[in-house]
GROMACS .gro file of C-alpha atoms in nm:
model
  304
    1MET     CA    1  -2.028   4.457   3.292
    2LYS     CA    2  -2.230   4.538   2.986
    3ASN     CA    3  -1.900   4.547   2.784
    4HIS     CA    4  -1.817   4.222   2.940
    5ILE     CA    5  -2.146   4.077   2.786
    6TYR     CA    6  -2.139   4.264   2.452
    7SER     CA    7  -1.776   4.062   2.391
    8VAL     CA    8  -1.913   3.736   2.487
    9ILE     CA    9  -2.218   3.786   2.234
   10ALA     CA   10  -1.969   3.908   1.957
   11LEU     CA   11  -1.742   3.630   2.009
   12PHE     CA   12  -2.030   3.397   1.982
   13LEU     CA   13  -2.131   3.554   1.664
   14MET     CA   14  -1.797   3.543   1.525
   15SER     CA   15  -1.745   3.182   1.622
   16ASN     CA   16  -2.069   3.104   1.433
   17SER     CA   17  -1.951   3.280   1.136
   18ILE     CA   18  -1.655   3.087   1.107
   19PHE     CA   19  -1.781   2.729   1.199
   20GLY     CA   20  -2.184   2.791   1.076
   21GLN     CA   21  -2.448   2.585   1.250
   22ASP     CA   22  -2.594   2.246   1.215
   23PRO     CA   23  -2.728   2.251   0.859
   24ASN     CA   24  -3.090   2.237   0.781
   25TRP     CA   25  -3.039   2.041   0.490
   26SER     CA   26  -3.369   1.872   0.354
   27VAL     CA   27  -3.488   1.731   0.023
   28ASN     CA   28  -3.830   1.649  -0.095
   29GLN     CA   29  -3.790   1.276  -0.280
   30ASN     CA   30  -4.132   1.311  -0.403
   31ASN     CA   31  -4.028   1.587  -0.657
   32TYR     CA   32  -3.789   1.358  -0.841
   33GLN     CA   33  -3.810   1.047  -1.057
   34TYR     CA   34  -3.449   0.876  -1.038
   35THR     CA   35  -3.162   0.803  -0.783
   36MET     CA   36  -2.808   0.714  -0.774
   37THR     CA   37  -2.671   0.603  -0.465
   38PHE     CA   38  -2.307   0.586  -0.282
   39VAL     CA   39  -2.130   0.400  -0.024
   40GLY     CA   40  -1.890   0.642   0.147
   41PHE     CA   41  -1.724   0.777   0.407
   42LEU     CA   42  -1.643   1.127   0.541
   43ASN     CA   43  -1.308   1.245   0.618
   44SER     CA   44  -1.242   1.628   0.735
   45ASP     CA   45  -0.873   1.764   0.739
   46GLY     CA   46  -0.714   1.412   0.742
   47ILE     CA   47  -0.968   1.300   1.047
   48GLY     CA   48  -1.240   1.033   0.967
   49LEU     CA   49  -1.584   1.172   1.079
   50VAL     CA   50  -1.751   0.905   1.285
   51SER     CA   51  -2.036   1.085   1.479
   52PRO     CA   52  -2.384   0.996   1.421
   53ASN     CA   53  -2.431   1.401   1.375
   54ASP     CA   54  -2.180   1.390   1.083
   55LYS     CA   55  -2.314   1.430   0.770
   56VAL     CA   56  -2.296   1.464   0.376
   57ALA     CA   57  -2.532   1.637   0.130
   58ALA     CA   58  -2.533   1.659  -0.215
   59PHE     CA   59  -2.619   1.950  -0.426
   60VAL     CA   60  -2.719   2.045  -0.789
   61ASN     CA   61  -2.694   2.458  -0.830
   62GLY     CA   62  -2.707   2.483  -0.446
   63GLU     CA   63  -3.010   2.287  -0.457
   64CYS     CA   64  -3.020   2.000  -0.171
   65ARG     CA   65  -3.046   1.676  -0.357
   66GLY     CA   66  -2.949   1.411  -0.073
   67ILE     CA   67  -2.821   1.405   0.265
   68THR     CA   68  -2.726   1.121   0.510
   69ASN     CA   69  -2.584   1.089   0.861
   70VAL     CA   70  -2.289   0.863   0.947
   71ILE     CA   71  -2.370   0.522   1.063
   72TYR     CA   72  -2.179   0.242   1.240
   73VAL     CA   73  -2.137  -0.079   1.066
   74ALA     CA   74  -2.055  -0.360   1.303
   75SER     CA   75  -1.955  -0.633   1.035
   76GLU     CA   76  -1.694  -0.394   0.915
   77LYS     CA   77  -1.593  -0.186   1.220
   78ARG     CA   78  -1.609   0.123   1.014
   79HIS     CA   79  -1.850   0.393   0.937
   80TYR     CA   80  -2.015   0.480   0.635
   81ALA     CA   81  -2.238   0.707   0.485
   82TYR     CA   82  -2.531   0.583   0.244
   83LEU     CA   83  -2.639   0.843   0.046
   84THR     CA   84  -2.892   0.865  -0.198
   85VAL     CA   85  -2.903   1.156  -0.473
   86PHE     CA   86  -3.225   1.245  -0.659
   87SER     CA   87  -3.309   1.427  -0.973
   88ASN     CA   88  -3.520   1.426  -1.279
   89VAL     CA   89  -3.259   1.416  -1.583
   90ASN     CA   90  -2.912   1.258  -1.620
   91ASN     CA   91  -2.570   1.469  -1.638
   92GLU     CA   92  -2.668   1.726  -1.395
   93THR     CA   93  -2.339   1.800  -1.202
   94ILE     CA   94  -2.368   1.685  -0.848
   95SER     CA   95  -2.159   1.864  -0.571
   96PHE     CA   96  -2.116   1.763  -0.227
   97LYS     CA   97  -2.058   1.907   0.151
   98ILE     CA   98  -1.975   1.743   0.453
   99TYR     CA   99  -2.062   1.852   0.801
  100ASP     CA  100  -1.841   1.795   1.081
  101SER     CA  101  -2.031   1.808   1.429
  102GLY     CA  102  -1.759   1.815   1.636
  103LYS     CA  103  -1.653   2.142   1.499
  104ASN     CA  104  -1.997   2.239   1.386
  105ALA     CA  105  -1.834   2.337   1.036
  106VAL     CA  106  -1.947   2.282   0.674
  107LYS     CA  107  -1.701   2.208   0.455
  108SER     CA  108  -1.732   2.163   0.091
  109ILE     CA  109  -1.602   1.855  -0.103
  110ASN     CA  110  -1.335   1.935  -0.402
  111LYS     CA  111  -1.503   1.714  -0.664
  112THR     CA  112  -1.780   1.684  -0.875
  113ILE     CA  113  -1.988   1.407  -1.037
  114PRO     CA  114  -2.238   1.345  -1.321
  115PHE     CA  115  -2.578   1.221  -1.224
  116LYS     CA  116  -2.659   0.896  -1.364
  117THR     CA  117  -2.987   0.709  -1.306
  118ASN     CA  118  -2.929   0.383  -1.109
  119GLU     CA  119  -2.551   0.402  -1.055
  120GLN     CA  120  -2.382   0.331  -0.767
  121TYR     CA  121  -2.037   0.433  -0.645
  122GLY     CA  122  -1.830   0.266  -0.347
  123ASP     CA  123  -1.892  -0.035  -0.145
  124LEU     CA  124  -1.809  -0.173   0.201
  125PHE     CA  125  -1.428  -0.260   0.086
  126GLN     CA  126  -1.373   0.050  -0.155
  127ALA     CA  127  -1.601   0.332  -0.027
  128TYR     CA  128  -1.652   0.671  -0.191
  129ALA     CA  129  -1.428   0.929  -0.003
  130PHE     CA  130  -1.637   1.265   0.077
  131ALA     CA  131  -1.306   1.443   0.198
  132SER     CA  132  -1.190   1.774   0.227
  133PRO     CA  133  -0.916   1.842   0.144
  134ALA     CA  134  -0.886   1.548  -0.096
  135LEU     CA  135  -0.701   1.236   0.006
  136GLN     CA  136  -0.424   1.051  -0.157
  137SER     CA  137  -0.486   0.830  -0.427
  138GLY     CA  138  -0.139   0.620  -0.404
  139ALA     CA  139  -0.131   0.218  -0.334
  140GLN     CA  140   0.232   0.164  -0.371
  141MET     CA  141   0.404  -0.102  -0.161
  142LEU     CA  142   0.778   0.062  -0.148
  143ASP     CA  143   0.946  -0.202   0.100
  144VAL     CA  144   0.898  -0.475   0.278
  145SER     CA  145   1.102  -0.596   0.584
  146PHE     CA  146   1.033  -0.822   0.889
  147LYS     CA  147   1.040  -0.749   1.232
  148ASP     CA  148   1.372  -0.874   1.452
  149ILE     CA  149   1.506  -0.992   1.114
  150ILE     CA  150   1.816  -0.886   0.888
  151SER     CA  151   1.701  -0.865   0.524
  152ASN     CA  152   2.027  -0.967   0.288
  153ASN     CA  153   1.866  -0.802   0.001
  154VAL     CA  154   1.489  -0.674  -0.141
  155VAL     CA  155   1.431  -0.707  -0.492
  156ILE     CA  156   1.121  -0.466  -0.637
  157GLU     CA  157   1.023  -0.601  -0.991
  158GLY     CA  158   0.671  -0.489  -1.118
  159SER     CA  159   0.411  -0.575  -0.837
  160GLN     CA  160   0.624  -0.850  -0.693
  161ILE     CA  161   0.866  -0.816  -0.387
  162THR     CA  162   1.134  -1.064  -0.308
  163VAL     CA  163   1.321  -1.056   0.043
  164TYR     CA  164   1.635  -1.257   0.078
  165LEU     CA  165   1.685  -1.380   0.440
  166ASN     CA  166   1.950  -1.612   0.560
  167LYS     CA  167   1.961  -1.972   0.511
  168GLY     CA  168   1.798  -2.160   0.762
  169GLN     CA  169   1.563  -1.881   0.856
  170ASP     CA  170   1.211  -1.986   1.000
  171ILE     CA  171   0.945  -1.838   0.713
  172THR     CA  172   0.663  -1.995   0.898
  173ALA     CA  173   0.553  -1.716   1.102
  174LEU     CA  174   0.711  -1.375   0.971
  175ASN     CA  175   0.557  -1.007   1.120
  176ALA     CA  176   0.620  -0.821   0.799
  177ASN     CA  177   0.687  -0.422   0.830
  178PHE     CA  178   0.557  -0.230   0.514
  179VAL     CA  179   0.636   0.079   0.355
  180ILE     CA  180   0.363   0.194   0.179
  181SER     CA  181   0.204   0.508   0.001
  182SER     CA  182   0.094   0.778   0.222
  183GLY     CA  183  -0.228   0.713   0.409
  184ALA     CA  184  -0.264   0.381   0.210
  185SER     CA  185  -0.363   0.034   0.383
  186VAL     CA  186  -0.242  -0.328   0.355
  187TYR     CA  187  -0.507  -0.618   0.337
  188LEU     CA  188  -0.455  -0.977   0.306
  189GLY     CA  189  -0.811  -1.096   0.135
  190ASN     CA  190  -1.067  -0.864   0.324
  191ALA     CA  191  -0.838  -0.847   0.664
  192LYS     CA  192  -0.661  -0.539   0.717
  193GLN     CA  193  -0.255  -0.614   0.838
  194ILE     CA  194  -0.108  -0.410   1.073
  195SER     CA  195   0.269  -0.378   1.022
  196GLY     CA  196   0.495  -0.575   1.245
  197ALA     CA  197   0.207  -0.768   1.375
  198ASN     CA  198   0.054  -0.988   1.160
  199ALA     CA  199   0.258  -1.351   1.210
  200LEU     CA  200   0.218  -1.502   0.827
  201ASN     CA  201   0.362  -1.777   0.659
  202TYR     CA  202   0.567  -1.727   0.370
  203THR     CA  203   0.656  -2.068   0.253
  204ASN     CA  204   0.443  -1.966  -0.041
  205PRO     CA  205   0.393  -1.633  -0.207
  206VAL     CA  206   0.182  -1.419  -0.011
  207VAL     CA  207  -0.046  -1.163  -0.236
  208PHE     CA  208  -0.140  -0.850  -0.041
  209THR     CA  209  -0.388  -0.581  -0.158
  210VAL     CA  210  -0.293  -0.225  -0.081
  211LEU     CA  211  -0.579   0.028  -0.107
  212SER     CA  212  -0.512   0.397  -0.120
  213GLU     CA  213  -0.600   0.647   0.099
  214ASP     CA  214  -0.878   0.776  -0.075
  215GLN     CA  215  -0.997   0.439  -0.171
  216THR     CA  216  -0.988   0.494  -0.545
  217THR     CA  217  -0.703   0.303  -0.621
  218VAL     CA  218  -0.653  -0.096  -0.550
  219LYS     CA  219  -0.337  -0.256  -0.646
  220GLN     CA  220  -0.212  -0.636  -0.578
  221TRP     CA  221   0.150  -0.677  -0.464
  222THR     CA  222   0.308  -1.050  -0.409
  223VAL     CA  223   0.584  -1.074  -0.143
  224VAL     CA  224   0.804  -1.359  -0.190
  225VAL     CA  225   1.047  -1.488   0.115
  226LYS     CA  226   1.365  -1.666  -0.022
  227THR     CA  227   1.628  -1.822   0.212
  228VAL     CA  228   1.966  -1.691   0.038
  229THR     CA  229   2.158  -1.970  -0.157
  230ALA     CA  230   2.421  -1.937  -0.440
  231SER     CA  231   2.442  -2.082  -0.774
  232TYR     CA  232   2.776  -2.229  -0.862
  233TYR     CA  233   2.892  -2.288  -1.249
  234LYS     CA  234   3.231  -2.383  -1.419
  235LYS     CA  235   3.460  -2.393  -1.748
  236GLU     CA  236   3.711  -2.635  -1.769
  237ALA     CA  237   4.048  -2.537  -1.845
  238VAL     CA  238   4.195  -2.635  -2.201
  239CYS     CA  239   4.580  -2.607  -2.294
  240TYR     CA  240   4.542  -2.261  -2.414
  241GLU     CA  241   4.314  -2.102  -2.166
  242GLY     CA  242   4.218  -2.126  -1.797
  243GLY     CA  243   3.915  -2.224  -1.634
  244ALA     CA  244   3.646  -2.014  -1.477
  245ILE     CA  245   3.399  -2.023  -1.191
  246LYS     CA  246   3.092  -1.812  -1.210
  247VAL     CA  247   2.902  -1.784  -0.885
  248LEU     CA  248   2.546  -1.605  -0.892
  249PHE     CA  249   2.414  -1.467  -0.561
  250PRO     CA  250   2.127  -1.225  -0.512
  251VAL     CA  251   2.292  -0.988  -0.240
  252GLU     CA  252   2.488  -0.717  -0.393
  253LYS     CA  253   2.852  -0.626  -0.264
  254GLU     CA  254   2.860  -0.938  -0.065
  255GLU     CA  255   3.200  -1.102  -0.030
  256VAL     CA  256   3.305  -1.402  -0.245
  257VAL     CA  257   3.602  -1.605  -0.143
  258LEU     CA  258   3.828  -1.825  -0.372
  259SER     CA  259   4.099  -2.055  -0.207
  260ILE     CA  260   4.250  -2.334  -0.283
  261GLU     CA  261   4.405  -2.602  -0.004
  262GLY     CA  262   4.333  -2.312   0.273
  263VAL     CA  263   4.516  -2.041   0.061
  264ILE     CA  264   4.300  -1.759  -0.039
  265LEU     CA  265   4.352  -1.652  -0.438
  266SER     CA  266   4.075  -1.382  -0.456
  267THR     CA  267   3.822  -1.200  -0.286
  268ARG     CA  268   3.573  -1.032  -0.499
  269THR     CA  269   3.211  -0.852  -0.441
  270VAL     CA  270   2.898  -0.939  -0.604
  271ASN     CA  271   2.826  -0.705  -0.880
  272ASN     CA  272   2.480  -0.734  -1.085
  273GLY     CA  273   2.409  -1.064  -0.888
  274GLU     CA  274   2.746  -1.236  -0.974
  275VAL     CA  275   3.110  -1.307  -0.967
  276ILE     CA  276   3.327  -1.483  -1.188
  277PHE     CA  277   3.680  -1.581  -1.158
  278ASN     CA  278   3.889  -1.656  -1.469
  279ASN     CA  279   4.213  -1.804  -1.586
  280LEU     CA  280   4.200  -2.052  -1.356
  281ASN     CA  281   4.438  -2.384  -1.367
  282GLU     CA  282   4.297  -2.754  -1.302
  283GLY     CA  283   4.277  -2.813  -0.929
  284ASN     CA  284   4.028  -2.828  -0.670
  285TYR     CA  285   3.898  -2.493  -0.535
  286LYS     CA  286   3.686  -2.392  -0.250
  287VAL     CA  287   3.423  -2.099  -0.283
  288SER     CA  288   3.309  -1.935   0.025
  289VAL     CA  289   3.006  -1.685   0.046
  290ASP     CA  290   2.800  -1.596   0.329
  291GLY     CA  291   2.941  -1.877   0.561
  292ASN     CA  292   2.852  -2.137   0.274
  293PHE     CA  293   3.124  -2.334   0.078
  294LYS     CA  294   3.107  -2.512  -0.242
  295GLU     CA  295   3.407  -2.733  -0.357
  296ILE     CA  296   3.454  -2.726  -0.735
  297LYS     CA  297   3.712  -2.918  -0.954
  298ILE     CA  298   3.863  -2.763  -1.248
  299ASN     CA  299   3.975  -3.037  -1.501
  300LEU     CA  300   4.209  -2.972  -1.767
  301LYS     CA  301   4.035  -3.034  -2.105
  302LYS     CA  302   4.240  -3.153  -2.415
  303SER     CA  303   4.172  -2.938  -2.702
  304LEU     CA  304   4.081  -3.090  -3.041
   0.00000   0.00000   0.00000
């Protein structure tokens, strides 16, 4: 029985040595003249800390200079840590530790910041990350598609993403699926968007905001939706040179068919957004692409 009791005690002591105890951090605010503040959030091993017993503390050379618990802000439906840091001089190196009450564990934050009087870091939208390990800073929008709708093509140019849909597709209530940087979030204004469940009108371009996982990076992305249509151009034939028809179409590898009086003359695929039919005699041609067609007349133009 004694051996069992000793084993339990030993296990308890080992557990405390691994996880630590609720830290007795404290700071005497009257000892300091200046402050800087943070609006932040706590994250341990990729999981947000939301218990009122979770804490973050600031230190200078091991001396506690500020401490606060996590609180819930109903207007934002999020948990924040409002931390005030104290000092008597600027440029002291501030380090941080977080306390995960669920695991009864203290973790050091792998970043520091110099003390600056009256500086504030973070706000309710872009909070300061007290995270161990560090979170990712990417804010890319890598792809956009729409739930239950087949996209003909997606073109990304800079921060604009153009999605081509079939002609006639209703674009007034589309549910966008976003592929974004790991851990990032998508917002429309201040409203967070749920991928695949957003029902937005794309009659006009829609500007989204992507916020990185660590909330240090914010980038705007414009999504433009176009229903696919082709553009047609022609060059008349002359006595020494045939005419030409050029088709511009945004979907790569789409087949374009040239026919005359029901007879197919040529079938080509879109390459770099276009197809060109050369050496055409005068006549009435029909060009078909993506189920649509255009009748184009090539005339014979006499040379001067």
